[in-house]
Coordinates of C-alpha atoms (C1' of nucleotides) in Angstrom, one line a residue:
Chain M
M875 CA 0.0 0.0 0.0
P876 CA 1.5 3.3 -1.0
R877 CA 1.9 5.7 1.8
A878 CA 0.4 9.2 1.6
K879 CA 3.1 11.0 -0.2
S880 CA 1.4 14.4 -0.6
Q881 CA 2.5 15.8 2.7
S882 CA 6.2 15.0 2.3
R883 CA 6.2 15.8 -1.3
E884 CA 5.0 19.3 -0.6
S885 CA 7.5 19.7 2.2
L886 CA 10.2 18.6 -0.1
L887 CA 9.1 21.0 -2.8
D888 CA 9.0 23.9 -0.3
N889 CA 12.6 23.2 0.8
A890 CA 13.7 22.8 -2.8
L891 CA 12.0 26.0 -3.8
N892 CA 13.8 27.9 -1.1
A893 CA 17.1 26.5 -2.1
F894 CA 16.6 27.3 -5.8
W895 CA 15.3 30.7 -4.8
K896 CA 18.2 31.6 -2.6
I897 CA 21.1 29.9 -4.3
G898 CA 20.1 29.5 -7.9
Y899 CA 19.4 26.6 -10.2
H900 CA 22.9 26.1 -11.5
V901 CA 24.8 26.7 -8.3
I902 CA 22.7 24.4 -6.1
S903 CA 23.7 20.8 -6.4
M904 CA 21.7 17.7 -5.9
G905 CA 23.8 17.1 -2.8
D906 CA 22.7 20.4 -1.4
L907 CA 19.1 19.6 -2.2
V908 CA 19.4 16.3 -0.4
R909 CA 20.8 18.0 2.6
E910 CA 18.3 20.9 2.5
T911 CA 15.2 18.7 1.9
G912 CA 16.2 15.8 4.1
V913 CA 15.1 13.4 1.3
S914 CA 17.5 10.9 -0.2
R915 CA 18.6 11.2 -3.8
A916 CA 16.6 8.2 -4.8
G917 CA 13.5 9.8 -3.2
I918 CA 13.9 13.0 -5.2
Y919 CA 14.4 11.1 -8.4
A920 CA 11.5 8.8 -7.7
D921 CA 9.1 11.7 -7.1
F922 CA 10.3 14.2 -9.7
G923 CA 12.6 12.5 -12.2
G924 CA 15.6 14.8 -12.0
K925 CA 17.0 18.2 -11.1
Q926 CA 15.3 20.1 -14.0
D927 CA 11.9 18.5 -13.3
L928 CA 12.3 19.3 -9.6
F929 CA 13.0 22.9 -10.6
H930 CA 9.9 23.1 -12.8
A931 CA 7.8 21.7 -10.0
S932 CA 9.4 24.3 -7.7
L933 CA 8.5 27.1 -10.2
D934 CA 4.8 25.9 -10.1
R935 CA 5.0 25.6 -6.3
Y936 CA 6.4 29.2 -6.2
Q937 CA 3.3 30.4 -8.0
E938 CA 1.0 28.6 -5.6
T939 CA 2.6 29.3 -2.3
V940 CA 4.4 32.5 -2.8
V941 CA 2.9 34.5 -5.7
T942 CA -0.7 33.7 -5.0
P943 CA -0.8 34.9 -1.4
A944 CA 1.6 37.8 -2.0
F945 CA -0.2 39.0 -5.1
A946 CA -3.7 38.5 -3.7
P947 CA -4.2 42.2 -2.9
V948 CA -3.7 43.0 -6.6
E949 CA -5.8 40.1 -8.0
A950 CA -8.7 40.7 -5.5
S951 CA -11.8 41.7 -7.3
G952 CA -12.6 45.3 -7.1
T953 CA -9.1 46.4 -6.0
G954 CA -7.4 49.5 -7.3
I955 CA -4.0 51.1 -6.8
D956 CA -4.3 50.4 -3.1
G957 CA -4.0 46.7 -3.9
I958 CA -0.7 47.3 -5.7
E959 CA 0.4 49.5 -2.7
T960 CA -0.5 46.7 -0.3
Y961 CA 1.3 44.1 -2.3
L962 CA 4.5 46.2 -2.4
C963 CA 4.3 47.2 1.2
N964 CA 3.9 43.7 2.4
L965 CA 6.9 42.4 0.5
L966 CA 9.1 45.3 1.6
T967 CA 8.1 44.7 5.2
R968 CA 9.2 41.1 4.7
F969 CA 12.5 42.3 3.2
E970 CA 13.1 44.5 6.3
L971 CA 12.3 41.7 8.7
A972 CA 14.8 39.4 6.9
G973 CA 17.5 42.1 7.3
G974 CA 18.2 42.9 3.7
F975 CA 20.0 41.1 0.8
G976 CA 16.8 39.4 -0.1
R977 CA 16.3 36.5 -2.5
G978 CA 14.6 38.7 -5.1
C979 CA 12.1 37.0 -7.3
L980 CA 12.7 33.4 -8.3
V981 CA 11.4 34.2 -11.8
G982 CA 13.6 37.2 -12.2
N983 CA 16.6 35.3 -10.9
T984 CA 16.0 32.5 -13.3
L985 CA 15.5 34.5 -16.4
T986 CA 19.1 35.7 -16.2
Q987 CA 20.4 32.2 -15.9
I988 CA 18.6 30.1 -18.5
P989 CA 19.7 29.7 -22.1
E990 CA 17.6 31.0 -25.0
I991 CA 17.1 27.4 -26.0
D992 CA 15.2 26.3 -22.9
V993 CA 11.8 27.2 -24.1
E994 CA 9.9 25.1 -21.5
T995 CA 11.4 27.1 -18.6
R996 CA 11.0 30.4 -20.5
A997 CA 7.3 29.7 -21.0
K998 CA 6.9 29.4 -17.2
L999 CA 8.8 32.7 -16.7
Q1000 CA 6.7 34.4 -19.4
A1001 CA 3.5 33.0 -17.8
H1002 CA 4.6 34.6 -14.5
C1003 CA 5.2 38.0 -16.1
D1004 CA 1.9 37.8 -17.9
R1005 CA 0.2 37.0 -14.6
L1006 CA 1.7 40.0 -13.0
T1007 CA 0.8 42.2 -15.9
D1008 CA -2.8 40.9 -15.9
G1009 CA -3.1 41.6 -12.2
F1010 CA -1.8 45.1 -12.5
R1011 CA -4.1 45.7 -15.5
H1012 CA -7.0 44.5 -13.5
A1013 CA -6.2 46.8 -10.6
L1014 CA -5.5 49.8 -12.9
T1015 CA -8.6 49.2 -14.9
N1016 CA -10.7 49.3 -11.7
E1017 CA -8.9 52.4 -10.5
N1018 CA -9.5 54.0 -13.9
G1019 CA -13.2 53.4 -13.7
P1020 CA -15.7 53.3 -16.5
R1021 CA -14.9 56.7 -17.8
G1022 CA -11.4 57.3 -16.5
P1023 CA -8.7 59.4 -18.2
L1024 CA -6.9 56.4 -19.7
T1025 CA -7.7 54.3 -22.7
Q1026 CA -7.3 50.6 -22.6
P1027 CA -4.1 50.6 -24.6
E1028 CA -2.7 53.1 -22.1
I1029 CA -3.7 50.9 -19.2
D1030 CA -2.0 48.0 -20.9
D1031 CA 1.2 50.0 -21.2
L1032 CA 1.0 51.1 -17.6
A1033 CA 0.4 47.5 -16.5
R1034 CA 3.5 46.3 -18.3
Y1035 CA 5.4 49.3 -17.0
T1036 CA 4.5 48.3 -13.4
M1037 CA 5.4 44.6 -14.1
I1038 CA 8.9 45.5 -15.4
S1039 CA 9.4 48.0 -12.6
V1040 CA 8.6 45.4 -10.0
Q1041 CA 11.2 43.1 -11.7
G1042 CA 13.8 45.8 -11.3
L1043 CA 12.8 46.3 -7.7
W1044 CA 13.2 42.6 -6.8
S1045 CA 16.4 42.4 -8.8
Y1046 CA 18.0 45.3 -6.9
S1047 CA 16.7 43.9 -3.6
R1048 CA 19.3 41.1 -3.9
L1049 CA 22.1 43.7 -3.9
T1050 CA 21.2 46.1 -1.2
N1051 CA 20.4 45.8 2.4
D1052 CA 18.9 49.3 2.6
A1053 CA 15.2 49.0 2.7
T1054 CA 14.7 52.8 2.5
V1055 CA 15.9 52.8 -1.1
L1056 CA 13.4 50.1 -2.0
R1057 CA 10.7 51.9 -0.1
A1058 CA 11.5 55.1 -2.0
Y1059 CA 11.3 53.2 -5.2
S1060 CA 8.0 51.7 -4.3
D1061 CA 6.6 55.1 -3.2
T1062 CA 7.6 56.8 -6.5
L1063 CA 6.1 54.0 -8.5
I1064 CA 2.8 54.3 -6.7
A1065 CA 2.9 58.0 -7.1
V1066 CA 3.5 57.6 -10.9
L1067 CA 0.6 55.3 -11.2
K1068 CA -1.7 57.6 -9.3
S1069 CA -0.5 60.5 -11.3
R1070 CA -1.2 58.7 -14.5
L1071 CA -4.6 57.8 -13.4
R1072 CA -5.3 61.4 -12.5
G1073 CA -4.6 62.2 -16.1
S1074 CA -1.9 64.7 -15.2
L1075 CA 0.9 63.0 -17.1
Q1076 CA 1.3 64.1 -20.7
Chain N
M1455 CA 61.9 39.5 -24.8
P1456 CA 58.3 39.5 -23.8
R1457 CA 55.9 40.0 -26.7
A1458 CA 53.3 42.8 -26.6
K1459 CA 50.5 41.0 -24.8
S1460 CA 48.1 43.9 -24.5
Q1461 CA 46.5 43.3 -27.8
S1462 CA 45.7 39.6 -27.4
R1463 CA 44.9 40.1 -23.8
E1464 CA 42.2 42.6 -24.7
S1465 CA 40.9 40.4 -27.4
L1466 CA 40.7 37.5 -25.0
L1467 CA 38.9 39.7 -22.5
D1468 CA 36.4 40.8 -25.0
N1469 CA 35.6 37.3 -26.0
A1470 CA 35.4 36.2 -22.4
L1471 CA 33.2 39.1 -21.6
N1472 CA 30.7 38.2 -24.3
A1473 CA 30.6 34.6 -23.2
F1474 CA 30.0 35.5 -19.5
W1475 CA 27.4 38.1 -20.6
K1476 CA 25.4 35.7 -22.8
I1477 CA 25.8 32.4 -21.0
G1478 CA 26.5 33.4 -17.4
Y1479 CA 29.3 32.9 -15.0
H1480 CA 28.4 29.5 -13.6
V1481 CA 27.1 27.9 -16.8
I1482 CA 30.1 28.8 -18.9
S1483 CA 33.0 26.4 -18.5
M1484 CA 36.7 26.9 -19.0
G1485 CA 36.4 24.6 -22.0
D1486 CA 33.9 27.0 -23.5
L1487 CA 36.1 29.9 -22.8
V1488 CA 39.1 28.2 -24.4
R1489 CA 37.0 27.6 -27.5
E1490 CA 35.4 31.1 -27.5
T1491 CA 38.6 33.0 -26.9
G1492 CA 41.0 30.8 -29.0
V1493 CA 43.5 30.9 -26.1
S1494 CA 44.7 27.7 -24.4
R1495 CA 43.8 26.9 -20.8
A1496 CA 47.4 27.6 -19.7
G1497 CA 47.3 30.9 -21.4
I1498 CA 44.2 32.0 -19.6
Y1499 CA 45.6 30.9 -16.2
A1500 CA 48.9 32.6 -16.9
D1501 CA 47.3 35.9 -17.8
F1502 CA 44.4 36.0 -15.3
G1503 CA 44.9 33.3 -12.6
G1504 CA 41.6 31.5 -12.9
K1505 CA 37.9 31.6 -13.8
Q1506 CA 36.9 34.1 -11.1
D1507 CA 39.8 36.4 -11.8
L1508 CA 38.9 36.3 -15.5
F1509 CA 35.4 37.2 -14.6
H1510 CA 36.4 40.1 -12.5
A1511 CA 38.6 41.4 -15.3
S1512 CA 35.6 41.0 -17.6
L1513 CA 33.5 43.0 -15.3
D1514 CA 36.0 45.8 -15.4
R1515 CA 36.3 45.4 -19.2
Y1516 CA 32.5 45.6 -19.4
Q1517 CA 32.6 49.0 -17.6
E1518 CA 35.3 50.3 -20.0
T1519 CA 34.1 49.0 -23.4
V1520 CA 30.3 48.7 -22.9
V1521 CA 29.0 50.9 -20.2
T1522 CA 31.3 53.9 -20.8
P1523 CA 30.3 54.4 -24.5
A1524 CA 26.7 53.5 -24.0
F1525 CA 26.3 55.7 -20.9
A1526 CA 28.3 58.6 -22.3
P1527 CA 25.1 60.6 -23.3
V1528 CA 24.1 60.5 -19.6
E1529 CA 27.5 61.3 -18.2
A1530 CA 28.2 64.1 -20.7
S1531 CA 28.6 67.4 -19.1
G1532 CA 25.6 69.6 -19.4
T1533 CA 23.3 66.9 -20.5
G1534 CA 19.7 66.6 -19.3
I1535 CA 16.9 64.2 -19.7
D1536 CA 17.6 64.1 -23.4
G1537 CA 20.9 62.3 -22.5
I1538 CA 18.9 59.6 -20.7
E1539 CA 16.6 59.4 -23.6
T1540 CA 19.5 59.0 -26.0
Y1541 CA 21.0 56.3 -23.8
L1542 CA 17.9 54.2 -23.7
C1543 CA 17.0 54.7 -27.4
N1544 CA 20.5 53.6 -28.5
L1545 CA 20.4 50.4 -26.5
L1546 CA 16.9 49.6 -27.6
T1547 CA 17.9 50.1 -31.2
R1548 CA 20.7 47.6 -30.6
F1549 CA 18.2 45.2 -29.1
E1550 CA 16.0 45.5 -32.2
L1551 CA 19.0 44.9 -34.6
A1552 CA 19.9 41.8 -32.6
G1553 CA 16.4 40.4 -33.1
G1554 CA 15.3 40.2 -29.5
F1555 CA 16.1 38.0 -26.5
G1556 CA 19.0 40.2 -25.6
R1557 CA 21.8 39.5 -23.1
G1558 CA 20.4 42.1 -20.7
C1559 CA 23.0 43.7 -18.4
L1560 CA 26.0 41.7 -17.3
V1561 CA 25.7 43.3 -13.8
G1562 CA 22.0 42.6 -13.5
N1563 CA 22.5 39.1 -14.7
T1564 CA 25.3 38.5 -12.2
L1565 CA 23.6 39.9 -9.1
T1566 CA 21.0 37.1 -9.3
Q1567 CA 23.8 34.4 -9.5
I1568 CA 26.4 35.3 -6.8
P1569 CA 26.1 34.3 -3.2
E1570 CA 25.8 36.8 -0.4
I1571 CA 29.2 35.8 0.7
D1572 CA 31.1 37.0 -2.4
V1573 CA 31.7 40.5 -1.3
E1574 CA 34.3 41.3 -3.9
T1575 CA 32.0 40.7 -6.8
R1576 CA 29.2 42.4 -5.0
A1577 CA 31.3 45.5 -4.6
K1578 CA 31.8 45.6 -8.4
L1579 CA 28.1 45.3 -9.0
Q1580 CA 27.3 47.9 -6.4
A1581 CA 29.9 50.2 -8.0
H1582 CA 28.1 49.8 -11.3
C1583 CA 24.7 50.7 -9.8
D1584 CA 26.3 53.7 -8.1
R1585 CA 27.8 54.8 -11.4
L1586 CA 24.4 54.6 -13.1
T1587 CA 22.8 56.5 -10.2
D1588 CA 25.4 59.1 -10.2
G1589 CA 25.0 59.6 -14.0
F1590 CA 21.3 59.9 -13.7
R1591 CA 21.6 62.3 -10.8
H1592 CA 24.0 64.4 -12.9
A1593 CA 21.5 64.6 -15.8
L1594 CA 18.5 65.2 -13.6
T1595 CA 20.3 67.9 -11.7
N1596 CA 21.1 69.7 -14.9
E1597 CA 17.5 69.3 -16.1
N1598 CA 16.3 70.6 -12.8
G1599 CA 18.4 73.7 -13.1
P1600 CA 19.5 76.0 -10.3
R1601 CA 16.0 76.8 -9.1
G1602 CA 14.1 73.8 -10.4
P1603 CA 11.0 72.3 -8.7
L1604 CA 12.9 69.4 -7.1
T1605 CA 15.1 69.4 -4.0
Q1606 CA 18.3 67.5 -3.9
P1607 CA 16.9 64.6 -1.9
E1608 CA 14.1 64.4 -4.4
I1609 CA 16.6 64.3 -7.3
D1610 CA 18.5 61.6 -5.5
D1611 CA 15.4 59.5 -5.1
L1612 CA 14.5 60.0 -8.8
A1613 CA 18.1 59.0 -9.9
R1614 CA 17.8 55.8 -7.9
Y1615 CA 14.4 55.2 -9.3
T1616 CA 15.8 55.5 -12.8
M1617 CA 18.6 53.2 -12.0
I1618 CA 16.4 50.4 -10.7
S1619 CA 13.9 50.9 -13.5
V1620 CA 16.7 50.4 -16.0
Q1621 CA 17.7 47.2 -14.3
G1622 CA 14.2 46.0 -14.7
L1623 CA 14.2 46.9 -18.4
W1624 CA 17.4 45.0 -19.1
S1625 CA 16.2 42.1 -17.0
Y1626 CA 13.0 41.8 -18.9
S1627 CA 14.8 42.2 -22.2
R1628 CA 16.3 38.8 -21.7
L1629 CA 12.8 37.3 -21.8
T1630 CA 11.0 39.1 -24.6
N1631 CA 11.7 39.5 -28.2
D1632 CA 9.1 42.3 -28.5
A1633 CA 10.9 45.6 -28.8
T1634 CA 7.7 47.6 -28.7
V1635 CA 7.1 46.6 -25.1
L1636 CA 10.6 47.8 -24.1
R1637 CA 10.1 51.0 -26.1
A1638 CA 6.8 51.6 -24.4
Y1639 CA 8.6 51.1 -21.0
S1640 CA 11.3 53.5 -22.0
D1641 CA 8.9 56.1 -23.2
T1642 CA 6.9 55.9 -20.0
L1643 CA 10.0 56.2 -17.9
I1644 CA 11.1 59.3 -19.8
A1645 CA 7.6 60.8 -19.5
V1646 CA 7.7 60.1 -15.7
L1647 CA 11.1 61.9 -15.4
K1648 CA 9.9 64.9 -17.4
S1649 CA 6.7 65.0 -15.4
R1650 CA 8.6 65.0 -12.2
L1651 CA 10.8 67.8 -13.3
R1652 CA 7.9 69.8 -14.4
G1653 CA 6.8 69.6 -10.8
S1654 CA 3.4 68.2 -11.7
L1655 CA 3.7 65.0 -9.7
Q1656 CA 2.4 65.2 -6.1
Chain I
dC1188 C1' 74.4 24.4 -35.8
dT1189 C1' 73.8 24.1 -30.9
dT1190 C1' 72.0 25.4 -26.8
dG1191 C1' 69.0 27.9 -23.4
dT1192 C1' 64.7 30.0 -22.6
dT1193 C1' 60.2 31.3 -23.2
dT1194 C1' 55.3 30.3 -24.9
dA1195 C1' 51.6 27.8 -26.1
dA1196 C1' 49.0 23.5 -26.2
dG1197 C1' 46.6 19.8 -24.5
dA1198 C1' 46.9 15.6 -21.6
dA1199 C1' 46.5 14.4 -16.7
dT1200 C1' 44.4 15.2 -12.1
dG1201 C1' 41.5 15.4 -8.2
dA1202 C1' 37.1 17.0 -7.1
dT1203 C1' 32.3 17.3 -7.9
dC1204 C1' 28.4 17.1 -10.9
dG1205 C1' 23.7 14.7 -12.0
dT1206 C1' 22.1 10.2 -12.2
dT1207 C1' 21.6 5.2 -11.3
dC1208 C1' 21.9 1.0 -8.8
dT1209 C1' 22.4 -2.0 -5.0
dT1210 C1' 21.6 -2.8 -0.3
dC1211 C1' 19.1 -3.0 3.8
dT1212 C1' 15.3 -2.0 6.6
dA1213 C1' 10.5 -2.2 7.9
dC1214 C1' 6.0 -3.6 7.3
dA1215 C1' 2.0 -6.3 5.4
dT1216 C1' 0.2 -10.8 4.7
dC1217 C1' -0.5 -15.5 5.4
Chain Y
dG749 C1' 6.9 -16.5 12.9
dA750 C1' 8.0 -16.8 8.0
dT751 C1' 7.9 -14.7 3.7
dG752 C1' 7.3 -11.3 0.1
dT753 C1' 7.5 -6.5 -1.1
dA754 C1' 7.7 -1.6 -1.1
dG755 C1' 10.8 2.3 0.4
dA756 C1' 14.5 4.8 1.6
dA757 C1' 19.4 5.4 2.0
dG758 C1' 23.8 6.1 0.3
dA759 C1' 27.5 3.8 -2.4
dA760 C1' 28.9 3.7 -7.2
dC761 C1' 29.1 5.5 -12.0
dG762 C1' 30.4 8.0 -16.0
dA763 C1' 30.8 12.7 -17.3
dT764 C1' 32.5 17.1 -16.7
dC765 C1' 34.2 20.7 -13.9
dA766 C1' 38.4 24.0 -12.7
dT767 C1' 43.1 23.6 -12.3
dT768 C1' 47.8 22.0 -13.0
dC769 C1' 51.6 19.7 -15.3
dT770 C1' 54.1 17.9 -18.9
dT771 C1' 55.6 18.3 -23.4
dA772 C1' 56.8 20.2 -27.7
dA773 C1' 57.6 24.1 -30.6
dA774 C1' 59.7 28.5 -31.6
dC775 C1' 62.9 32.0 -31.1
dA776 C1' 67.4 34.4 -29.3
dA777 C1' 72.2 34.0 -28.3
dG778 C1' 76.8 32.2 -28.8

DNA sequence: CTTGTTTAAGAATGATCGTTCTTCTACATC
DNA sequence: GATGTAGAAGAACGATCATTCTTAAACAAG
């Protein structure tokens, strides 16, 4: 009779996710993963098939257990710019509590490490960016209202602008331990969005 | 009598730099570097000491041969926002000519791959970010003029905002082959800077 | 031409990588 | 209690890593 694997599989995934996130796909070794997860090599291979498959599963797990709760304020129905503000503020608070030199975003970290040829991984990264863009578009559309100052193409541009800016924020968060710089960036970004939606830009 | 090594050394560095830039520090192997540079293993070790030293030399070379000419419009004396605009426009044109899926920024790529412990490399990355920030501060200060709408702390914040945004731009440029998205980001960023310096934000 | 020295090239090395395989334990079933 | 089986653990494997060492070629000096 097969034992209930779901619990340990999820725990394994969480540990692997954290290792990939902090150390990076290429730098982390299977030996490290065995040590970090407490699961034997054979167990990892039996459950996932290999390092790359474990990483892909970790990327999916990242979406479920990290992005979904963190991004919930943005994806909540009826939210506006305040949802984006809450999202950023929460993550910056987490950064401060961790004492700086954060892990950044697993997706942003990964896209600087994979070759152009790895289309399967790229698709997962693109899907993440699309999810962020969709969320921001949702919030900005609500904020704009039915007869707001911005047209739909302008909102699309602003949503992509927000997504790319957030990637820059998490990227730089790996280098600095100064939360005030990140807070200032977040504040300016929010101010830009508000300004745009007041129609006072251009 | 020692032969003039400077020429081949620089050529070696350029090839190594391109390999590190495109493939990444951990993924590229010494075998790859031997093939890419056309220099034997012993030659590389004799001239640089090892992989990490070659990488550090490549980071310095990146500053000299890539950042300095590309960033010149921003660092030019007397430049304003138009200098930032020229800088971004030039690099986006290069991206379009290359057909998308760019290499991003070597510094941005690296900072998602090095461990927290590698302070020597981190210092080089931080110096690059500081250089960008200083350049943007210089251009924004000029644009602001002696009695502009912004105070010096506000200009500092805006310079750091620009630097982090640019990191996000190059980060995302590794994932997309759609230059119009990057152009739209650049246009919005420039519009934000102009708006701020008109004093119409907040 | 011979000899001494420098330079480059690639074979050898120890370590470590991802992956596989064998072994041993523990439990269910009769 | 004996037997069969599923599961986990880590030893073993070939490949590849960064690095070093040996060797051969090329040039300068006598």
